[in-house]
Short mmCIF file of C-alpha atoms in Angstrom, two decimals:
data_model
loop_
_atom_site.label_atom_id
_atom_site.label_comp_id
_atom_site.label_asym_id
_atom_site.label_seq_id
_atom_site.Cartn_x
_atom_site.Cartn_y
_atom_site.Cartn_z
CA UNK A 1 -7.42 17.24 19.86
CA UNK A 2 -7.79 18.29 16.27
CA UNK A 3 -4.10 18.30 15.71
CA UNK A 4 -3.01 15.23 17.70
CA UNK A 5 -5.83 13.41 15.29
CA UNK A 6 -4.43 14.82 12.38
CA UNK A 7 -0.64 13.81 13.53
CA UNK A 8 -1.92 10.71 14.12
CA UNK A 9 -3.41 9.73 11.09
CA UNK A 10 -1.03 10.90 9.33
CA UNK A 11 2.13 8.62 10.72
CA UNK A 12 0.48 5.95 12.47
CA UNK A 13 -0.28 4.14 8.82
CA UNK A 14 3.25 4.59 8.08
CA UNK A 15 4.39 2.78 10.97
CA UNK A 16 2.24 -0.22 10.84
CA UNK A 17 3.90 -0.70 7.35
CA UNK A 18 7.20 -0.34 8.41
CA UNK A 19 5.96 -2.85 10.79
CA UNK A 20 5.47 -5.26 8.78
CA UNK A 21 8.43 -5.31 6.98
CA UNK A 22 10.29 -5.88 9.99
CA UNK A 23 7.66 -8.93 10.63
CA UNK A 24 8.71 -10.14 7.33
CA UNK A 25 12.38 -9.74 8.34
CA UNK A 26 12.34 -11.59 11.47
CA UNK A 27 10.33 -14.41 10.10
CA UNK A 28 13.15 -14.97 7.17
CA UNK A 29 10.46 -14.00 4.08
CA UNK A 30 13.05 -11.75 2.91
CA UNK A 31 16.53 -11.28 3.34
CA UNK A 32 19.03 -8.03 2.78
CA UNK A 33 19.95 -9.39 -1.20
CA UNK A 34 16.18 -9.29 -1.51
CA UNK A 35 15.81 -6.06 -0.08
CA UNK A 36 17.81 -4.90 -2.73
CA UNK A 37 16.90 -6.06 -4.85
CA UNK A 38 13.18 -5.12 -5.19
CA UNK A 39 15.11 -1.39 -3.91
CA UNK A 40 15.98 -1.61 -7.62
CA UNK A 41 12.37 -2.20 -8.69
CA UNK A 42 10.94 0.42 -6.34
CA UNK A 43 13.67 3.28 -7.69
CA UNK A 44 12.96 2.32 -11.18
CA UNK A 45 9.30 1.68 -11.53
CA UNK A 46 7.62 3.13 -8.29
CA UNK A 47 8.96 6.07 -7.19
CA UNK A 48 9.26 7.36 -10.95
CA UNK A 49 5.68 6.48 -11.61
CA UNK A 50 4.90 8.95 -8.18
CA UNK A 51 6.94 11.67 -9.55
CA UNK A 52 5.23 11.69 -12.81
CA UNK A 53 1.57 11.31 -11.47
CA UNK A 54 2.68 13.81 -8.79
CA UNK A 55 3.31 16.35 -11.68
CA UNK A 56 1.01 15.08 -14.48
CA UNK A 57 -2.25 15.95 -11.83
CA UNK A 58 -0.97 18.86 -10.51
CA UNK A 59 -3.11 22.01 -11.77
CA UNK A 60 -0.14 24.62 -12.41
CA UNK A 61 -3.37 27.19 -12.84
CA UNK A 62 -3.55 27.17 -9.18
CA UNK A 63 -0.77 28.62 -8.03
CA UNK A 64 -1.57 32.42 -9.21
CA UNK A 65 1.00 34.20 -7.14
CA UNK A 66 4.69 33.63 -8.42
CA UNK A 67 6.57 35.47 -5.36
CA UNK A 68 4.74 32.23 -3.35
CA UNK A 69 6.36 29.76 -5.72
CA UNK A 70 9.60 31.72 -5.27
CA UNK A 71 9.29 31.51 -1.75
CA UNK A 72 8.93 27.67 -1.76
CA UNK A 73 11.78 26.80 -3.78
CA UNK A 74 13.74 29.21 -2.27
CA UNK A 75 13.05 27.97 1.04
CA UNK A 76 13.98 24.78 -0.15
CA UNK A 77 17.42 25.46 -1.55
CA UNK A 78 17.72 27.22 1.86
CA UNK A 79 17.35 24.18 3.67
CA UNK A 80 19.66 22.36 1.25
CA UNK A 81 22.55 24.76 2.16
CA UNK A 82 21.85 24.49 5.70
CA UNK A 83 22.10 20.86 6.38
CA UNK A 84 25.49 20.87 4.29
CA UNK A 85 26.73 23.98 6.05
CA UNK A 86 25.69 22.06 9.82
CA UNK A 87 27.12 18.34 8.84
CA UNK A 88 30.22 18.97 6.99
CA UNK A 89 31.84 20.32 10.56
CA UNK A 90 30.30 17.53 12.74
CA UNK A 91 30.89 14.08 10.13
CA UNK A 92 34.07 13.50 7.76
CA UNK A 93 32.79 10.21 5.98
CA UNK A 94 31.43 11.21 2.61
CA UNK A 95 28.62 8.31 2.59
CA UNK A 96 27.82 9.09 5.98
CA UNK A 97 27.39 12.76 4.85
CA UNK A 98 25.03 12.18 1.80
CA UNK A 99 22.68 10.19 4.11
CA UNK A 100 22.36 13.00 7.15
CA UNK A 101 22.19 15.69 4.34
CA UNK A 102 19.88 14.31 2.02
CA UNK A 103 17.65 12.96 5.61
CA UNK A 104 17.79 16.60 6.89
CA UNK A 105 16.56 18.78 3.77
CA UNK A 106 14.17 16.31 1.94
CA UNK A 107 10.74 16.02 3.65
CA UNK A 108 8.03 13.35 3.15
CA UNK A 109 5.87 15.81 1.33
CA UNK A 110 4.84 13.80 -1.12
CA UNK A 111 3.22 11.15 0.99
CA UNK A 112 1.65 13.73 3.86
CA UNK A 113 1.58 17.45 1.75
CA UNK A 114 -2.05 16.43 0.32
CA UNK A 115 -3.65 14.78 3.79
CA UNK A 116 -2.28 17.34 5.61
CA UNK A 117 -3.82 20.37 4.22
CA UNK A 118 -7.22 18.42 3.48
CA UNK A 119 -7.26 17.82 6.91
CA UNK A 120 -6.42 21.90 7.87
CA UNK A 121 -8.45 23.42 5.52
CA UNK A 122 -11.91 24.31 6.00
CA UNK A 123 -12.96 23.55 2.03
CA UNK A 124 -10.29 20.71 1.53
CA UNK A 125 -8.90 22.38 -1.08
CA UNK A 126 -5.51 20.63 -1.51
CA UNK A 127 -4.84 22.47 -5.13
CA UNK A 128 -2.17 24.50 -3.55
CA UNK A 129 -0.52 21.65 -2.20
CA UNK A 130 -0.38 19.41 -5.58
CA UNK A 131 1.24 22.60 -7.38
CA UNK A 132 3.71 22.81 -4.76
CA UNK A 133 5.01 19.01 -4.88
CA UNK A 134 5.06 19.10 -8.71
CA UNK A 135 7.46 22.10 -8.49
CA UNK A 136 9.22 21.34 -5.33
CA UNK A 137 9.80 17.52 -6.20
CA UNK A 138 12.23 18.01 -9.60
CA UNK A 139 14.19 20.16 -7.30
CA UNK A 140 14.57 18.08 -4.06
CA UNK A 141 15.62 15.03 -6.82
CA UNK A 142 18.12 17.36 -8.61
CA UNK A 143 19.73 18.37 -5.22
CA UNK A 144 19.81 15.07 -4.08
CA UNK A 145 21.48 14.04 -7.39
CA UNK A 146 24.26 16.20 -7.28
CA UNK A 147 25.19 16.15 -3.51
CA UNK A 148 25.60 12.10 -3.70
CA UNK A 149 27.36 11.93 -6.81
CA UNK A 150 29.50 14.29 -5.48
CA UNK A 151 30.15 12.66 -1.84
CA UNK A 152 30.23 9.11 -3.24
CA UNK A 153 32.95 10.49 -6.07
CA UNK A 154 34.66 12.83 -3.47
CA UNK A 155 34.46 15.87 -5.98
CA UNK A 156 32.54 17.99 -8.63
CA UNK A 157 33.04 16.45 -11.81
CA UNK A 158 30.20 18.35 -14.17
CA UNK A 159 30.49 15.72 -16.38
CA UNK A 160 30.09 13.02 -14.04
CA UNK A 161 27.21 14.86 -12.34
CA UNK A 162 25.30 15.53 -15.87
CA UNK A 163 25.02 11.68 -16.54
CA UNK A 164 24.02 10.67 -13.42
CA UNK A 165 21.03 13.57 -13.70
CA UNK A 166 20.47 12.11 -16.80
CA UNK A 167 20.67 8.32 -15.71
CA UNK A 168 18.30 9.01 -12.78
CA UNK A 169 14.93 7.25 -13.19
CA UNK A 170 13.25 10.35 -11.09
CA UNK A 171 15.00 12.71 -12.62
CA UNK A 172 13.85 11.40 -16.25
CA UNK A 173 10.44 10.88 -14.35
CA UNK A 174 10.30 14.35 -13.59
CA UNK A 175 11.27 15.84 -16.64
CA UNK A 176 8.20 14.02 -18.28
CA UNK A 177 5.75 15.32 -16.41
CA UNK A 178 6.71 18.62 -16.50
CA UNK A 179 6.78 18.30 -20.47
CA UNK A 180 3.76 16.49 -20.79
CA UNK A 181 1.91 19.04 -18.52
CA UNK A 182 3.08 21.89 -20.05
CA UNK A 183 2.69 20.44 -23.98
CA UNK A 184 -0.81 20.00 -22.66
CA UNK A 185 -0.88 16.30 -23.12
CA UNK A 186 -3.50 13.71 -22.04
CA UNK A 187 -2.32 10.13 -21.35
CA UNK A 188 -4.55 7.22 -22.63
CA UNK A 189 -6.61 6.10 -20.31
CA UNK A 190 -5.13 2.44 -20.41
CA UNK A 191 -1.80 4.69 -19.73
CA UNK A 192 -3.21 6.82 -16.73
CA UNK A 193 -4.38 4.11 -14.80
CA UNK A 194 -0.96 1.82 -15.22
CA UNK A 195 0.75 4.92 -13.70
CA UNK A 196 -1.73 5.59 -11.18
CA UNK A 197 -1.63 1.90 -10.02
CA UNK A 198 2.27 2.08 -9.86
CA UNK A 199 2.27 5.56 -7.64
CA UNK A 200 -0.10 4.11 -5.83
CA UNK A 201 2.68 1.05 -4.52
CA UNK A 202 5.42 2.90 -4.55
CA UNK A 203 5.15 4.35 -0.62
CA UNK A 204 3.85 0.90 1.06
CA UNK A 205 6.62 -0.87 -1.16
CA UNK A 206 9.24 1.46 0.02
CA UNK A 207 7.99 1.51 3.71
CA UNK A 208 7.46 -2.00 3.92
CA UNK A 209 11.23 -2.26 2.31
CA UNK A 210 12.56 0.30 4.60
CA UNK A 211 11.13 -2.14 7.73
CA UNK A 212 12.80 -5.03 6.05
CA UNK A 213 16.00 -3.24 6.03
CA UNK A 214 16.08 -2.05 9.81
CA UNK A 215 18.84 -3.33 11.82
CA UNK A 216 18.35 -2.21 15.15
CA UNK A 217 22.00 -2.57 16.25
CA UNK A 218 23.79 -0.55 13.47
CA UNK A 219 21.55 1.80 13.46
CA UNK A 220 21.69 2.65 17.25
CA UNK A 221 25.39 2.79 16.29
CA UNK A 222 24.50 5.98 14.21
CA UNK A 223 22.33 7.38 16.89
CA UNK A 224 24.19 10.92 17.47
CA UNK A 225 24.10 11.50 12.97
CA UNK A 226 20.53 10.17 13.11
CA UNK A 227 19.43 13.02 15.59
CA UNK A 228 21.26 15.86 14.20
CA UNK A 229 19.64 14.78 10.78
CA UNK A 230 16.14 14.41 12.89
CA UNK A 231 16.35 17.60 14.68
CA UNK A 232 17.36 19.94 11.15
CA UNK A 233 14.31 18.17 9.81
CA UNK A 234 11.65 19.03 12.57
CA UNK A 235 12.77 21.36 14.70
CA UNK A 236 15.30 23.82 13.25
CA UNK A 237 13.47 24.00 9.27
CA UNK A 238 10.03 24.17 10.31
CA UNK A 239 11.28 26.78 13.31
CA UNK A 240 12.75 28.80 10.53
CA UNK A 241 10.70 28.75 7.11
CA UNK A 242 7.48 28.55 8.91
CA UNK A 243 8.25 31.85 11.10
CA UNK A 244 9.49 33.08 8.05
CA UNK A 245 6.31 32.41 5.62
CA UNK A 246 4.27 34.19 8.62
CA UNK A 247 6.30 37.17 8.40
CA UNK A 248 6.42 37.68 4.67
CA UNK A 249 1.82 37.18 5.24
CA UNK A 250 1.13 34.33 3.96
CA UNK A 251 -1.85 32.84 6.00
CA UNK A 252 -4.62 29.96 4.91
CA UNK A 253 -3.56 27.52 2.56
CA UNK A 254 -0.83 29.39 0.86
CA UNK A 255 0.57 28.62 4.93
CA UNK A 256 -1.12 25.52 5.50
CA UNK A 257 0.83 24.43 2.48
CA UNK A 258 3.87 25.20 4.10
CA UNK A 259 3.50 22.94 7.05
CA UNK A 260 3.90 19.29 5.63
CA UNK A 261 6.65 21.03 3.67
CA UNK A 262 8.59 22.00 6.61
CA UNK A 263 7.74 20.35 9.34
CA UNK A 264 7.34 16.52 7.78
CA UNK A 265 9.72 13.67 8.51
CA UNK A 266 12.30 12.31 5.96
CA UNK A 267 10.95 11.59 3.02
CA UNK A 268 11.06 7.66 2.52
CA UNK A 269 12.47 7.85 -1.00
CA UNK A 270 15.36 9.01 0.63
CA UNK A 271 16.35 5.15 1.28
CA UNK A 272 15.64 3.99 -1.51
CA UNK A 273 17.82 6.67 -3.83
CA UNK A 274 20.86 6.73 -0.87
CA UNK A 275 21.43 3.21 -1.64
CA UNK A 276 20.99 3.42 -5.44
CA UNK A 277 23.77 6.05 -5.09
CA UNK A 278 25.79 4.35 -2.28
CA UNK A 279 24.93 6.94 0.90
CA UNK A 280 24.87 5.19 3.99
CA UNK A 281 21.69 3.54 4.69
CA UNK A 282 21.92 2.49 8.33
CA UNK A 283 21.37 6.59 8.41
CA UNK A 284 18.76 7.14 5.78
CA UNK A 285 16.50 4.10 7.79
CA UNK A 286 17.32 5.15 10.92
CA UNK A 287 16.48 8.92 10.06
CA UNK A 288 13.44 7.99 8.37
CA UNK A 289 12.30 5.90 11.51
CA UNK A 290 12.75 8.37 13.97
CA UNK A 291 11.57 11.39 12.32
CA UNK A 292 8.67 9.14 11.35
CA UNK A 293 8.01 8.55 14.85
CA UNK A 294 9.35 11.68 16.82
CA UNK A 295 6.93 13.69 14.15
CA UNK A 296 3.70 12.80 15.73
CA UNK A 297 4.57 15.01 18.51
CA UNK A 298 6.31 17.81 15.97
CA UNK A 299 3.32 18.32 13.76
CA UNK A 300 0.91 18.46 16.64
CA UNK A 301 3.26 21.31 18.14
CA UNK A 302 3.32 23.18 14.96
CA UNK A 303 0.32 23.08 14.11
CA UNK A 304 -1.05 23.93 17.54
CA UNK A 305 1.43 26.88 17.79
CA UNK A 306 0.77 28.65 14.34
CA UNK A 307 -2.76 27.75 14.49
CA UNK A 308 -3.09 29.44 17.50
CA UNK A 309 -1.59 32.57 16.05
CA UNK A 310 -4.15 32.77 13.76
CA UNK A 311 -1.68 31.74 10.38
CA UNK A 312 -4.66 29.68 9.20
#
């Protein structure tokens, strides 16, 4: 019961949001030009603002063992390769690609990686877990960067590929928080709290967005690349990294960690950068949607399973 609870708080919000932006649809309060344009406000205000606050409030103290953080990004990369290795065979369109690649590595850490391990952990400590998303973060956006460019483009072009790292709003984002957490830099408070207010909107704007933008009937057209995305996502990752971060020991939080990593659905930024970058979205929505929803059952597997074994 304690892990259907915790799977259910966790993507039950999320739903009702994207809820409501399909109310909004349907009753004609916003229409697709609309939806992206305020897509454009979300990439270049919102999500940037999350990044930074994600990395500005992170305590880097807190993560004392550096094999763990090698693990982690590591892991990640892994994944990376993995999806491209398992869609390149099975789809030929390159915007089709980006959006089942980018939908199968990148998990919704961000929004569930803190609730989750409060919820897991006996003390609530969720230090562990804001170290992890400001290190893991930079490097899911990076990835991302340079797999669309190159599938929208067709091939590597290093030049091409440096100015569109160097364009990108989360990228930038990123690169500021790291900076201004290592330089040891406080924000004024006037500062802080326009940055906390804008990472506080950006995951209802881009769920509520994301619901907006659902068309039922293209998307069911993308059904088969939708589930391969879905089942790399939460099935075959958290199958693999999670066995392997209980071989290599890790157990408690270092592990408990390791779950929203893994085992989360598609992160819902994923939308909002595949269309910025011209992936194919009725994939990145439809992904998002059913991991969203097929991830309530996931997460209370996992979790029962390893915490049965006694990882945490």
């Amino acid at each position: 019961m304690e892990s259907l609870t915790i799977s259910f708080n966790a993507i039950v919000p999320m739903f009702l949001i994207i809820a409501i932006g399909c109310a909004f649809k349907s009753a004609g309060w916003i229409t697709p030009d609309e939806v992206k344009r305020f897509n454009k406000i979300v990439f270049h205000s919102f999500m940037p603002a999350m990044l930074f606050q994600s990395i500005y409030g992170s305590e880097l103290s807190k993560l004392i063992d550096p094999g763990y953080l090698a693990f982690v990004l590591l892991s990640v990369t892994v994944t990376f390769i993995i999806a491209i290795l398992a869609v390149l065979p099975l789809e030929k369109d390159g915007a089709k690609r980006g959006a089942m690649i980018h939908a199968a590595y990148r998990s919704n850490y961000i929004l569930l990686g803190t609730p989750i391990v409060a919820a897991l952990t006996s003390d609530g400590d969720t230090g562990m877990a804001a170290v992890v998303a400001s290190v893991t973060i930079p490097l899911y956006t990076v990835l991302a960067v340079i797999m669309l460019e190159y599938f929208r483009n067709g091939r590597l072009r290093p030049g091409g590929m440096l100015r569109s790292l160097a364009k990108n709003p989360l990228i930038i984002a990123s690169l500021a928080g790291i900076i201004v957490k290592i330089a040891g830099i406080r924000l004024p408070g006037v500062l802080e709290s326009a940055v906390s207010k804008l990472n506080s909107a950006a995951s209802p704007a881009a769920l509520l967005l994301l619901g907006a933008s659902f068309d039922w009937k293209q998307v069911a057209g993308e059904r088969r690349n939708i589930l391969i995305s879905t089942a790399l996502r939460l099935v075959i990752f958290p199958a693999v990294m999670l066995t392997a971060g209980a071989l290599i020991g890790y157990r408690g939080v270092e592990f408990v960690t390791l779950i929203p990593l893994f085992a989360s659905p598609t992160a819902v930024n994923t939308f909002n950068m595949d269309q910025e970058m011209g992936a194919d979205l009725n994939i990145a929505s439809g992904a998002i949607a059913v991991s969203t929803a097929l991830s309530f059952v996931t997460l209370f597997i996992w979790i029962s399973l390893f915490k049965y074994l006694g990882m945490f």
